């Protein structure tokens, strides 16, 4: 009997190829296809050489014929138009109950739209986040699938077998939720990744510019940090980078131009946080920090015109390095707290039933933000699935308390020295705002009522009753009734 594939994968760039090899290692027969068909033969003769259960297809028809039913077809193509185009190419060949999976970095509204569109045609759809880069795809990524719930049993075994595993053996893959939930959680993951990277960069900048530490010294510091609470992939690679030299000497990191690129997932997280009204300030600052870094030419001009303080650090460097570690940890807790606040709001808005402990577990291994810390977040949500905010969990509250004095010293020092620490500072401002029973929004509401008769609620009256004051004696006592916040 002709060999048939358990699943097909379209898109033979490195991520696609590596996912195929990973699935094949776990005993699945995979059909490989690509828009540029020559890449199929290149793959079969190259990375897939000698693997009898990786089957090449040279047309959509051939690929369909090589699949067991119900057919499962995974797209690993460029996000956007390419996904819609492939869906249309596949549709005439599919039967009710077949499944299309999009494993690219699609924007979640597209995934919501596609899930609904295909459900109307009796075709199942999954949009899944896949994180971990090329290495992850090959040996164990974090996989965050969402879409049509009926589709999950069809690929659960495949996905969970190829995913990364935690030290306890749990797969870093579980069902996230309906329609766009998987891609939403992946987007939030990427936003948090932006935040984590920015925090590490601020710690580096403070140690370098503020304390005058060398790359070799910072390599040691990050290696040390990686042994404790901050243990994570990003701290680990930072230590590596700071120790990495060209063959003829000289540190690579010192030669890298200081302008950041971005592909847009951090920006999407920021935009969505505005839309949902959730103060995800740290990711926002991380995106803006990349934008500011990209203004290299302007900064070069400004650096010759604008001045800063002449202050030098004169204290105990070793003690300040420990303070910076604590500032990083506390800021990171705020960032994750904000990320989970965002997902909670999104779950309400888009009608998803998200499992927050499950999400922390999916991020625990395989992906770029993998860390020991996510194990603690998982524990917090296991203890209390309805936890209002991570900061209110006993463990995290304790860490915040022990880090707080150091965190304030670090932000104060950065301000004194003129070293920009937007993420450290915004995290601290959020913490102080979140723990404030009273904020100055009383004055803000008064201003709004003063110039626009937007009305205000009163501290001594039930919520929902609105008042207007005739502040100037000429504005009248009629409020602006059509205004909604
Ligand atoms: P290609 O090899 O034919 O360029 C990553 O770019 C993957 O997405 C590649 O497999 C690439 O196919 C595919 N891809 C990019 N744009 C595409 C499009 N518009 N239609 C189909 N596949 C596309």
Short mmCIF file of C-alpha atoms and ligand atoms in Angstrom, two decimals:
data_model
loop_
_atom_site.label_atom_id
_atom_site.label_comp_id
_atom_site.label_asym_id
_atom_site.label_seq_id
_atom_site.Cartn_x
_atom_site.Cartn_y
_atom_site.Cartn_z
CA UNK A 1 0.00 0.00 0.00
CA UNK A 2 1.16 3.47 -0.81
CA UNK A 3 2.60 5.31 2.16
CA UNK A 4 0.26 8.06 3.44
CA UNK A 5 1.09 11.11 5.53
CA UNK A 6 -0.35 11.87 8.98
CA UNK A 7 -0.05 15.59 8.31
CA UNK A 8 1.14 17.91 5.53
CA UNK A 9 3.28 20.97 6.03
CA UNK A 10 3.42 23.78 3.50
CA UNK A 11 6.29 26.28 3.65
CA UNK A 12 9.80 24.91 3.58
CA UNK A 13 11.71 27.80 5.12
CA UNK A 14 13.86 26.79 8.12
CA UNK A 15 11.00 26.78 10.66
CA UNK A 16 8.85 24.60 8.39
CA UNK A 17 11.65 22.17 7.59
CA UNK A 18 12.57 21.83 11.25
CA UNK A 19 8.98 21.19 12.33
CA UNK A 20 8.73 18.44 9.71
CA UNK A 21 11.95 16.80 10.96
CA UNK A 22 10.73 17.12 14.55
CA UNK A 23 7.36 15.48 13.71
CA UNK A 24 9.13 12.77 11.76
CA UNK A 25 11.46 12.06 14.71
CA UNK A 26 8.33 11.43 16.76
CA UNK A 27 7.03 8.80 14.35
CA UNK A 28 4.74 10.87 12.14
CA UNK A 29 4.75 10.57 8.36
CA UNK A 30 4.78 14.11 6.94
CA UNK A 31 3.99 15.39 3.46
CA UNK A 32 6.16 18.37 2.50
CA UNK A 33 5.07 21.05 0.03
CA UNK A 34 6.17 24.56 -0.94
CA UNK A 35 5.02 27.31 -3.32
CA UNK A 36 8.39 27.21 -5.06
CA UNK A 37 8.27 23.49 -5.78
CA UNK A 38 12.01 23.08 -6.37
CA UNK A 39 12.48 23.57 -2.62
CA UNK A 40 10.60 20.31 -2.01
CA UNK A 41 13.25 18.32 -3.88
CA UNK A 42 16.03 20.36 -2.27
CA UNK A 43 14.62 19.44 1.13
CA UNK A 44 14.24 15.74 0.29
CA UNK A 45 17.81 15.61 -1.00
CA UNK A 46 19.10 17.76 1.86
CA UNK A 47 17.90 17.87 5.47
CA UNK A 48 15.27 15.13 4.93
CA UNK A 49 17.60 12.76 3.09
CA UNK A 50 17.16 9.09 3.95
CA UNK A 51 13.82 9.60 5.73
CA UNK A 52 11.31 7.31 4.01
CA UNK A 53 8.35 8.81 5.89
CA UNK A 54 8.88 12.36 4.73
CA UNK A 55 6.97 12.48 1.45
CA UNK A 56 7.46 15.22 -1.09
CA UNK A 57 4.51 16.67 -2.98
CA UNK A 58 4.91 18.70 -6.16
CA UNK A 59 1.39 20.06 -6.38
CA UNK A 60 -1.57 20.68 -4.08
CA UNK A 61 -3.39 17.74 -5.73
CA UNK A 62 -0.50 15.37 -5.05
CA UNK A 63 -0.27 16.59 -1.46
CA UNK A 64 -4.01 16.02 -0.88
CA UNK A 65 -3.76 12.51 -2.37
CA UNK A 66 -0.90 11.63 -0.04
CA UNK A 67 -2.83 12.45 3.17
CA UNK A 68 -4.79 10.25 5.54
CA UNK A 69 -8.32 11.51 6.30
CA UNK A 70 -9.39 13.70 7.93
CA UNK A 71 -6.62 15.68 6.30
CA UNK A 72 -4.42 17.91 8.43
CA UNK A 73 -2.49 20.61 6.61
CA UNK A 74 -0.19 23.01 8.42
CA UNK A 75 0.89 26.30 6.86
CA UNK A 76 4.28 27.72 7.80
CA UNK A 77 4.22 30.56 5.28
CA UNK A 78 4.61 34.30 5.59
CA UNK A 79 1.84 35.87 7.69
CA UNK A 80 -0.78 37.87 5.79
CA UNK A 81 -1.82 37.41 2.20
CA UNK A 82 0.05 34.12 1.71
CA UNK A 83 -2.14 32.41 4.31
CA UNK A 84 -5.38 33.55 2.67
CA UNK A 85 -4.07 32.58 -0.75
CA UNK A 86 -3.17 29.07 0.38
CA UNK A 87 -6.53 28.63 2.11
CA UNK A 88 -8.25 29.43 -1.20
CA UNK A 89 -5.95 27.04 -3.08
CA UNK A 90 -6.69 24.24 -0.62
CA UNK A 91 -10.45 24.71 -0.27
CA UNK A 92 -11.59 23.06 -3.54
CA UNK A 93 -9.70 19.90 -2.54
CA UNK A 94 -10.90 19.57 1.05
CA UNK A 95 -13.80 17.65 2.58
CA UNK A 96 -15.92 18.39 5.65
CA UNK A 97 -13.89 17.81 8.80
CA UNK A 98 -10.49 18.39 7.22
CA UNK A 99 -8.20 20.73 9.16
CA UNK A 100 -6.02 23.69 8.16
CA UNK A 101 -3.48 24.93 10.71
CA UNK A 102 -1.67 28.25 10.47
CA UNK A 103 1.59 28.12 12.43
CA UNK A 104 2.87 31.54 11.33
CA UNK A 105 2.89 34.79 13.29
CA UNK A 106 -0.57 35.84 12.14
CA UNK A 107 -2.39 38.78 13.68
CA UNK A 108 -5.20 37.39 15.84
CA UNK A 109 -8.08 39.28 14.12
CA UNK A 110 -7.10 37.46 10.90
CA UNK A 111 -7.28 34.16 12.75
CA UNK A 112 -10.71 35.03 14.18
CA UNK A 113 -11.90 35.83 10.66
CA UNK A 114 -10.42 32.69 9.09
CA UNK A 115 -11.77 30.35 11.79
CA UNK A 116 -15.29 31.70 11.23
CA UNK A 117 -14.96 31.68 7.43
CA UNK A 118 -13.82 28.05 7.34
CA UNK A 119 -16.33 26.91 9.97
CA UNK A 120 -19.00 28.14 7.53
CA UNK A 121 -17.60 25.72 4.98
CA UNK A 122 -17.31 22.77 7.38
CA UNK A 123 -13.50 23.02 7.50
CA UNK A 124 -11.72 23.04 10.84
CA UNK A 125 -9.12 25.71 11.53
CA UNK A 126 -6.35 26.24 14.06
CA UNK A 127 -4.14 29.32 14.38
CA UNK A 128 -1.20 28.45 16.52
CA UNK A 129 1.72 30.32 17.98
CA UNK A 130 5.01 28.48 17.59
CA UNK A 131 7.90 29.94 19.54
CA UNK A 132 11.50 28.96 20.04
CA UNK A 133 13.08 29.95 16.76
CA UNK A 134 14.77 27.44 14.50
CA UNK A 135 16.25 25.44 17.36
CA UNK A 136 12.91 25.22 19.11
CA UNK A 137 11.11 24.10 15.97
CA UNK A 138 13.67 21.32 15.51
CA UNK A 139 13.91 20.03 19.08
CA UNK A 140 10.88 21.28 20.99
CA UNK A 141 9.05 24.58 20.55
CA UNK A 142 6.39 26.12 22.72
CA UNK A 143 3.12 25.64 20.83
CA UNK A 144 0.02 27.77 21.55
CA UNK A 145 -2.95 26.50 19.49
CA UNK A 146 -6.36 28.15 19.31
CA UNK A 147 -9.19 28.00 16.82
CA UNK A 148 -12.08 25.61 16.32
CA UNK A 149 -12.20 23.45 19.50
CA UNK A 150 -13.30 20.40 17.48
CA UNK A 151 -9.91 20.51 15.77
CA UNK A 152 -7.83 20.05 18.90
CA UNK A 153 -8.24 16.24 19.31
CA UNK A 154 -7.01 15.80 15.72
CA UNK A 155 -3.56 17.27 16.40
CA UNK A 156 -3.19 17.09 20.18
CA UNK A 157 -0.90 14.05 20.10
CA UNK A 158 1.29 15.39 17.30
CA UNK A 159 1.67 18.84 18.86
CA UNK A 160 2.25 17.63 22.40
CA UNK A 161 4.81 15.07 21.28
CA UNK A 162 6.92 17.61 19.35
CA UNK A 163 6.64 20.42 21.93
CA UNK A 164 9.24 21.27 24.54
CA UNK A 165 8.81 19.67 27.95
CA UNK A 166 9.28 21.10 31.41
CA UNK A 167 11.61 19.40 33.90
CA UNK A 168 8.49 17.62 35.24
CA UNK A 169 7.78 16.22 31.78
CA UNK A 170 4.74 18.38 30.98
CA UNK A 171 4.47 19.40 27.31
CA UNK A 172 4.68 23.15 26.63
CA UNK A 173 1.58 22.94 24.50
CA UNK A 174 -2.09 22.89 25.40
CA UNK A 175 -5.34 24.15 23.95
CA UNK A 176 -5.49 27.91 24.44
CA UNK A 177 -9.03 28.77 23.36
CA UNK A 178 -11.42 29.64 20.57
CA UNK A 179 -10.65 31.27 17.21
CA UNK A 180 -7.80 33.80 17.61
CA UNK A 181 -6.85 32.90 21.20
CA UNK A 182 -3.69 30.99 20.26
CA UNK A 183 -2.30 33.77 18.12
CA UNK A 184 -3.34 36.32 20.74
CA UNK A 185 -1.37 34.50 23.42
CA UNK A 186 1.59 34.24 21.05
CA UNK A 187 1.33 37.98 20.39
CA UNK A 188 1.33 38.67 24.13
CA UNK A 189 4.30 36.32 24.52
CA UNK A 190 6.19 38.39 21.94
CA UNK A 191 5.22 41.63 23.66
CA UNK A 192 6.52 40.27 26.97
CA UNK A 193 9.66 39.19 25.12
CA UNK A 194 10.14 42.82 24.01
CA UNK A 195 9.79 43.87 27.67
CA UNK A 196 12.23 41.26 29.00
CA UNK A 197 14.81 42.23 26.40
CA UNK A 198 14.44 45.94 27.16
CA UNK A 199 14.84 45.32 30.92
CA UNK A 200 18.04 43.37 30.31
CA UNK A 201 19.31 46.14 28.03
CA UNK A 202 18.63 48.76 30.70
CA UNK A 203 20.53 46.72 33.29
CA UNK A 204 23.41 46.46 30.79
CA UNK A 205 23.35 50.19 30.06
CA UNK A 206 23.39 51.09 33.76
CA UNK A 207 26.28 48.73 34.49
CA UNK A 208 28.20 49.90 31.43
CA UNK A 209 27.60 53.66 31.46
CA UNK A 210 26.77 54.13 35.13
CA UNK A 211 29.15 51.76 36.89
CA UNK A 212 31.75 51.47 34.15
CA UNK A 213 31.78 47.66 34.10
CA UNK A 214 33.60 45.88 31.26
CA UNK A 215 32.02 43.28 28.98
CA UNK A 216 33.98 40.59 30.80
CA UNK A 217 32.62 41.77 34.15
CA UNK A 218 29.07 41.93 32.82
CA UNK A 219 29.47 38.48 31.30
CA UNK A 220 30.21 37.27 34.84
CA UNK A 221 27.28 39.21 36.33
CA UNK A 222 24.72 37.77 33.87
CA UNK A 223 26.17 34.27 34.26
CA UNK A 224 25.71 34.62 38.03
CA UNK A 225 22.19 35.99 37.65
CA UNK A 226 21.32 33.02 35.46
CA UNK A 227 21.92 30.72 38.43
CA UNK A 228 19.19 32.34 40.55
CA UNK A 229 15.64 33.67 40.31
CA UNK A 230 16.37 35.30 36.95
CA UNK A 231 17.38 32.00 35.35
CA UNK A 232 16.09 32.22 31.79
CA UNK A 233 17.01 31.80 28.15
CA UNK A 234 17.35 35.56 27.55
CA UNK A 235 19.70 36.09 30.54
CA UNK A 236 21.71 33.07 29.39
CA UNK A 237 22.18 34.33 25.83
CA UNK A 238 23.00 37.81 27.16
CA UNK A 239 25.86 36.34 29.20
CA UNK A 240 27.03 34.50 26.08
CA UNK A 241 26.82 37.60 23.89
CA UNK A 242 28.82 39.69 26.38
CA UNK A 243 31.61 37.10 26.32
CA UNK A 244 31.67 36.67 22.55
CA UNK A 245 34.71 37.95 20.64
CA UNK A 246 35.74 38.10 17.00
CA UNK A 247 38.53 35.70 16.10
CA UNK A 248 40.98 38.57 15.91
CA UNK A 249 39.87 39.92 19.30
CA UNK A 250 37.34 42.62 20.16
CA UNK A 251 33.81 42.08 21.39
CA UNK A 252 31.12 41.54 18.78
CA UNK A 253 28.51 43.38 20.89
CA UNK A 254 30.59 46.57 20.77
CA UNK A 255 30.51 46.53 16.98
CA UNK A 256 26.75 46.03 16.65
CA UNK A 257 24.98 49.23 15.59
CA UNK A 258 22.59 50.48 18.27
CA UNK A 259 19.38 50.68 16.24
CA UNK A 260 16.70 48.09 16.96
CA UNK A 261 14.50 46.42 14.40
CA UNK A 262 11.02 45.02 14.98
CA UNK A 263 8.57 42.85 13.11
CA UNK A 264 5.39 44.19 14.69
CA UNK A 265 4.14 41.78 17.35
CA UNK A 266 5.22 44.12 20.18
CA UNK A 267 3.47 46.96 18.41
CA UNK A 268 0.31 44.85 18.05
CA UNK A 269 0.37 44.15 21.79
CA UNK A 270 0.71 47.86 22.52
CA UNK A 271 -2.08 48.83 20.12
CA UNK A 272 -4.37 46.16 21.54
CA UNK A 273 -3.65 47.34 25.09
CA UNK A 274 -4.85 50.81 24.08
CA UNK A 275 -7.94 49.34 22.48
CA UNK A 276 -8.81 47.31 25.56
CA UNK A 277 -7.79 50.07 27.97
CA UNK A 278 -5.26 47.97 29.88
CA UNK A 279 -2.12 49.74 31.18
CA UNK A 280 0.51 47.48 29.63
CA UNK A 281 3.04 50.24 30.12
CA UNK A 282 6.23 48.22 30.12
CA UNK A 283 5.69 46.62 26.73
CA UNK A 284 4.69 50.05 25.41
CA UNK A 285 7.96 51.54 26.66
CA UNK A 286 9.89 48.62 25.19
CA UNK A 287 8.37 49.29 21.76
CA UNK A 288 9.05 53.04 22.06
CA UNK A 289 12.63 52.34 23.19
CA UNK A 290 13.18 50.46 19.92
CA UNK A 291 11.65 53.36 18.00
CA UNK A 292 13.93 55.85 19.79
CA UNK A 293 16.97 53.69 19.12
CA UNK A 294 16.08 53.67 15.43
CA UNK A 295 16.47 57.47 15.31
CA UNK A 296 20.23 56.99 15.24
CA UNK A 297 21.10 59.93 12.98
CA UNK A 298 18.93 62.31 14.98
CA UNK A 299 20.43 61.06 18.24
CA UNK A 300 23.93 61.63 16.95
CA UNK A 301 23.04 65.25 16.18
CA UNK A 302 21.24 65.73 19.52
CA UNK A 303 24.11 64.17 21.47
CA UNK A 304 26.30 67.07 20.39
CA UNK A 305 23.75 69.72 21.39
CA UNK A 306 21.83 68.51 24.43
CA UNK A 307 23.52 68.10 27.79
CA UNK A 308 22.93 65.83 30.77
CA UNK A 309 24.21 65.68 34.34
CA UNK A 310 27.93 65.39 35.06
CA UNK A 311 27.25 63.14 38.04
CA UNK A 312 29.45 60.06 38.48
CA UNK A 313 28.66 56.95 40.49
CA UNK A 314 30.77 56.89 43.63
CA UNK A 315 29.18 54.12 45.65
CA UNK A 316 29.80 50.40 46.07
CA UNK A 317 29.61 48.84 42.59
CA UNK A 318 29.02 45.32 43.79
CA UNK A 319 26.10 46.41 45.97
CA UNK A 320 24.64 48.40 43.07
CA UNK A 321 24.89 45.36 40.76
CA UNK A 322 22.77 43.44 43.26
CA UNK A 323 20.34 46.39 43.38
CA UNK A 324 20.09 46.27 39.59
CA UNK A 325 19.34 42.54 39.73
CA UNK A 326 16.48 43.22 42.11
CA UNK A 327 15.21 46.12 40.02
CA UNK A 328 15.17 43.83 37.00
CA UNK A 329 13.28 41.13 38.87
CA UNK A 330 10.68 43.51 40.29
CA UNK A 331 10.16 45.19 36.91
CA UNK A 332 9.81 41.81 35.25
CA UNK A 333 7.11 40.81 37.72
CA UNK A 334 5.22 44.01 36.86
CA UNK A 335 5.57 43.27 33.15
CA UNK A 336 4.14 39.76 33.48
CA UNK A 337 1.39 41.06 35.76
CA UNK A 338 0.48 43.55 33.01
CA UNK A 339 0.61 40.85 30.33
CA UNK A 340 -1.78 38.64 32.28
CA UNK A 341 -4.06 41.66 32.94
CA UNK A 342 -4.19 42.15 29.18
CA UNK A 343 -5.04 38.51 28.50
CA UNK A 344 -7.76 38.58 31.17
CA UNK A 345 -9.37 41.62 29.53
CA UNK A 346 -9.02 40.05 26.07
CA UNK A 347 -10.69 36.86 27.30
CA UNK A 348 -13.73 38.92 28.31
CA UNK A 349 -13.71 41.03 25.15
CA UNK A 350 -13.29 38.20 22.64
CA UNK A 351 -15.16 35.52 24.65
CA UNK A 352 -12.26 33.18 25.27
CA UNK A 353 -11.98 30.87 28.21
CA UNK A 354 -8.26 31.24 28.90
CA UNK A 355 -6.39 29.05 31.34
CA UNK A 356 -3.71 31.31 32.79
CA UNK A 357 -1.76 28.57 34.58
CA UNK A 358 -1.76 26.62 31.30
CA UNK A 359 -0.39 29.64 29.45
CA UNK A 360 2.43 30.04 31.99
CA UNK A 361 3.20 26.33 31.51
CA UNK A 362 3.30 26.71 27.72
CA UNK A 363 5.82 29.54 28.14
CA UNK A 364 7.81 27.62 30.75
CA UNK A 365 9.91 25.84 28.12
CA UNK A 366 10.72 25.98 24.42
CA UNK A 367 9.99 29.66 23.78
CA UNK A 368 12.17 32.77 23.92
CA UNK A 369 10.82 33.93 27.32
CA UNK A 370 11.26 30.51 28.93
CA UNK A 371 12.38 30.85 32.51
CA UNK A 372 12.27 29.41 36.00
CA UNK A 373 10.10 32.40 36.91
CA UNK A 374 7.20 31.11 34.77
CA UNK A 375 7.05 28.07 37.02
CA UNK A 376 6.22 30.45 39.88
CA UNK A 377 3.49 32.09 37.79
CA UNK A 378 2.03 28.67 37.04
CA UNK A 379 2.02 27.90 40.78
CA UNK A 380 0.28 31.20 41.54
CA UNK A 381 -2.57 30.45 39.10
CA UNK A 382 -2.76 26.80 40.21
CA UNK A 383 -3.24 28.01 43.77
CA UNK A 384 -5.87 30.52 42.72
CA UNK A 385 -7.19 30.31 39.14
CA UNK A 386 -9.25 33.46 39.75
CA UNK A 387 -6.22 35.47 40.93
CA UNK A 388 -7.03 39.12 40.24
CA UNK A 389 -3.43 40.16 39.62
CA UNK A 390 -0.06 38.41 39.89
CA UNK A 391 1.16 41.18 42.21
CA UNK A 392 -1.45 40.07 44.75
CA UNK A 393 -0.12 36.51 44.95
CA UNK A 394 1.72 35.90 48.24
CA UNK A 395 4.96 34.80 46.60
CA UNK A 396 5.17 37.74 44.19
CA UNK A 397 4.04 40.22 46.83
CA UNK A 398 6.95 39.00 48.97
CA UNK A 399 9.47 39.34 46.14
CA UNK A 400 8.22 42.87 45.40
CA UNK A 401 8.63 43.81 49.05
CA UNK A 402 12.18 42.50 49.23
CA UNK A 403 13.17 44.15 45.91
CA UNK A 404 11.47 47.48 46.42
CA UNK A 405 14.20 49.52 48.20
CA UNK A 406 16.82 48.39 45.66
CA UNK A 407 14.47 49.10 42.76
CA UNK A 408 13.89 52.68 43.97
CA UNK A 409 17.63 53.23 44.45
CA UNK A 410 18.30 52.02 40.90
CA UNK A 411 15.69 54.24 39.27
CA UNK A 412 16.88 57.22 41.37
CA UNK A 413 20.50 56.56 40.39
CA UNK A 414 19.60 56.28 36.71
CA UNK A 415 17.78 59.61 36.89
CA UNK A 416 20.75 61.23 38.65
CA UNK A 417 23.25 59.86 36.14
CA UNK A 418 21.06 60.58 33.14
CA UNK A 419 20.96 56.95 31.98
CA UNK A 420 17.57 56.19 30.38
CA UNK A 421 15.69 53.34 32.06
CA UNK A 422 12.17 53.68 30.64
CA UNK A 423 11.09 50.12 31.46
CA UNK A 424 12.45 50.09 35.03
CA UNK A 425 10.85 53.48 35.67
CA UNK A 426 7.47 52.75 34.13
CA UNK A 427 7.25 49.47 36.05
CA UNK A 428 7.87 51.34 39.30
CA UNK A 429 5.34 54.04 38.39
CA UNK A 430 2.79 51.33 37.62
CA UNK A 431 3.48 49.62 40.94
CA UNK A 432 3.02 52.86 42.82
CA UNK A 433 -0.12 53.68 40.85
CA UNK A 434 -1.66 50.23 41.22
CA UNK A 435 -1.16 50.26 44.99
CA UNK A 436 -2.68 53.76 45.35
CA UNK A 437 -6.16 53.90 46.75
CA UNK A 438 -6.38 57.47 45.56
CA UNK A 439 -4.93 58.83 42.31
CA UNK A 440 -5.14 62.42 41.04
CA UNK A 441 -7.93 61.55 38.63
CA UNK A 442 -10.26 63.61 40.85
CA UNK A 443 -8.49 66.70 39.52
CA UNK A 444 -8.54 65.28 36.00
CA UNK A 445 -12.29 64.72 36.14
CA UNK A 446 -12.73 68.23 37.46
CA UNK A 447 -10.73 69.58 34.52
CA UNK A 448 -12.85 67.59 32.08
CA UNK A 449 -16.00 68.85 33.69
CA UNK A 450 -14.63 72.41 33.72
CA UNK A 451 -13.92 72.67 29.99
CA UNK A 452 -16.30 70.12 28.56
CA UNK A 453 -19.07 69.56 31.10
CA UNK A 454 -18.19 65.87 31.05
CA UNK A 455 -19.50 65.39 34.62
CA UNK A 456 -17.96 63.49 37.51
CA UNK A 457 -18.90 60.94 40.14
CA UNK A 458 -18.54 61.88 43.83
CA UNK A 459 -16.69 60.11 46.63
CA UNK A 460 -19.69 60.62 48.93
CA UNK A 461 -22.40 59.42 46.54
CA UNK A 462 -23.12 55.99 44.97
CA UNK A 463 -21.26 55.12 41.76
CA UNK A 464 -23.22 55.79 38.60
CA UNK A 465 -24.57 59.18 39.70
CA UNK A 466 -23.02 62.00 37.69
CA UNK A 467 -22.62 65.64 38.72
CA UNK A 468 -21.75 68.83 36.93
CA UNK A 469 -20.45 72.04 38.48
CA UNK A 470 -20.81 75.47 36.91
CA UNK A 471 -17.11 76.25 37.46
CA UNK A 472 -16.94 79.67 35.81
CA UNK A 473 -20.37 81.00 36.62
CA UNK A 474 -20.93 81.43 32.90
CA UNK A 475 -20.89 77.84 31.62
CA UNK A 476 -24.37 76.97 32.77
CA UNK A 477 -25.34 73.82 34.62
CA UNK A 478 -26.11 71.61 31.61
CA UNK A 479 -23.79 68.61 31.27
CA UNK A 480 -22.51 67.08 28.02
CA UNK A 481 -24.90 64.15 27.86
CA UNK A 482 -23.63 62.43 24.73
CA UNK A 483 -20.11 61.95 25.97
CA UNK A 484 -19.07 58.46 26.89
CA UNK A 485 -15.65 57.52 28.13
P1 LIG B 1 8.64 30.31 -1.31
O1 LIG B 1 9.74 29.37 -0.92
O2 LIG B 1 7.92 29.88 -2.52
O3 LIG B 1 9.08 31.75 -1.34
C1 LIG B 1 8.64 31.66 4.15
O4 LIG B 1 8.84 32.82 3.40
C2 LIG B 1 7.75 30.69 3.43
O5 LIG B 1 6.54 31.35 3.04
C3 LIG B 1 8.35 30.12 2.18
O6 LIG B 1 8.02 28.76 2.14
C4 LIG B 1 7.68 30.91 1.07
O7 LIG B 1 7.55 30.22 -0.15
C5 LIG B 1 6.32 31.11 1.65
N1 LIG B 1 5.63 32.25 1.06
C6 LIG B 1 5.94 33.55 1.17
N2 LIG B 1 5.06 34.31 0.51
C7 LIG B 1 4.17 33.48 -0.06
C8 LIG B 1 3.01 33.66 -0.85
N3 LIG B 1 2.57 34.88 -1.19
N4 LIG B 1 2.32 32.55 -1.21
C9 LIG B 1 2.75 31.34 -0.85
N5 LIG B 1 3.83 31.10 -0.11
C10 LIG B 1 4.53 32.15 0.30
#
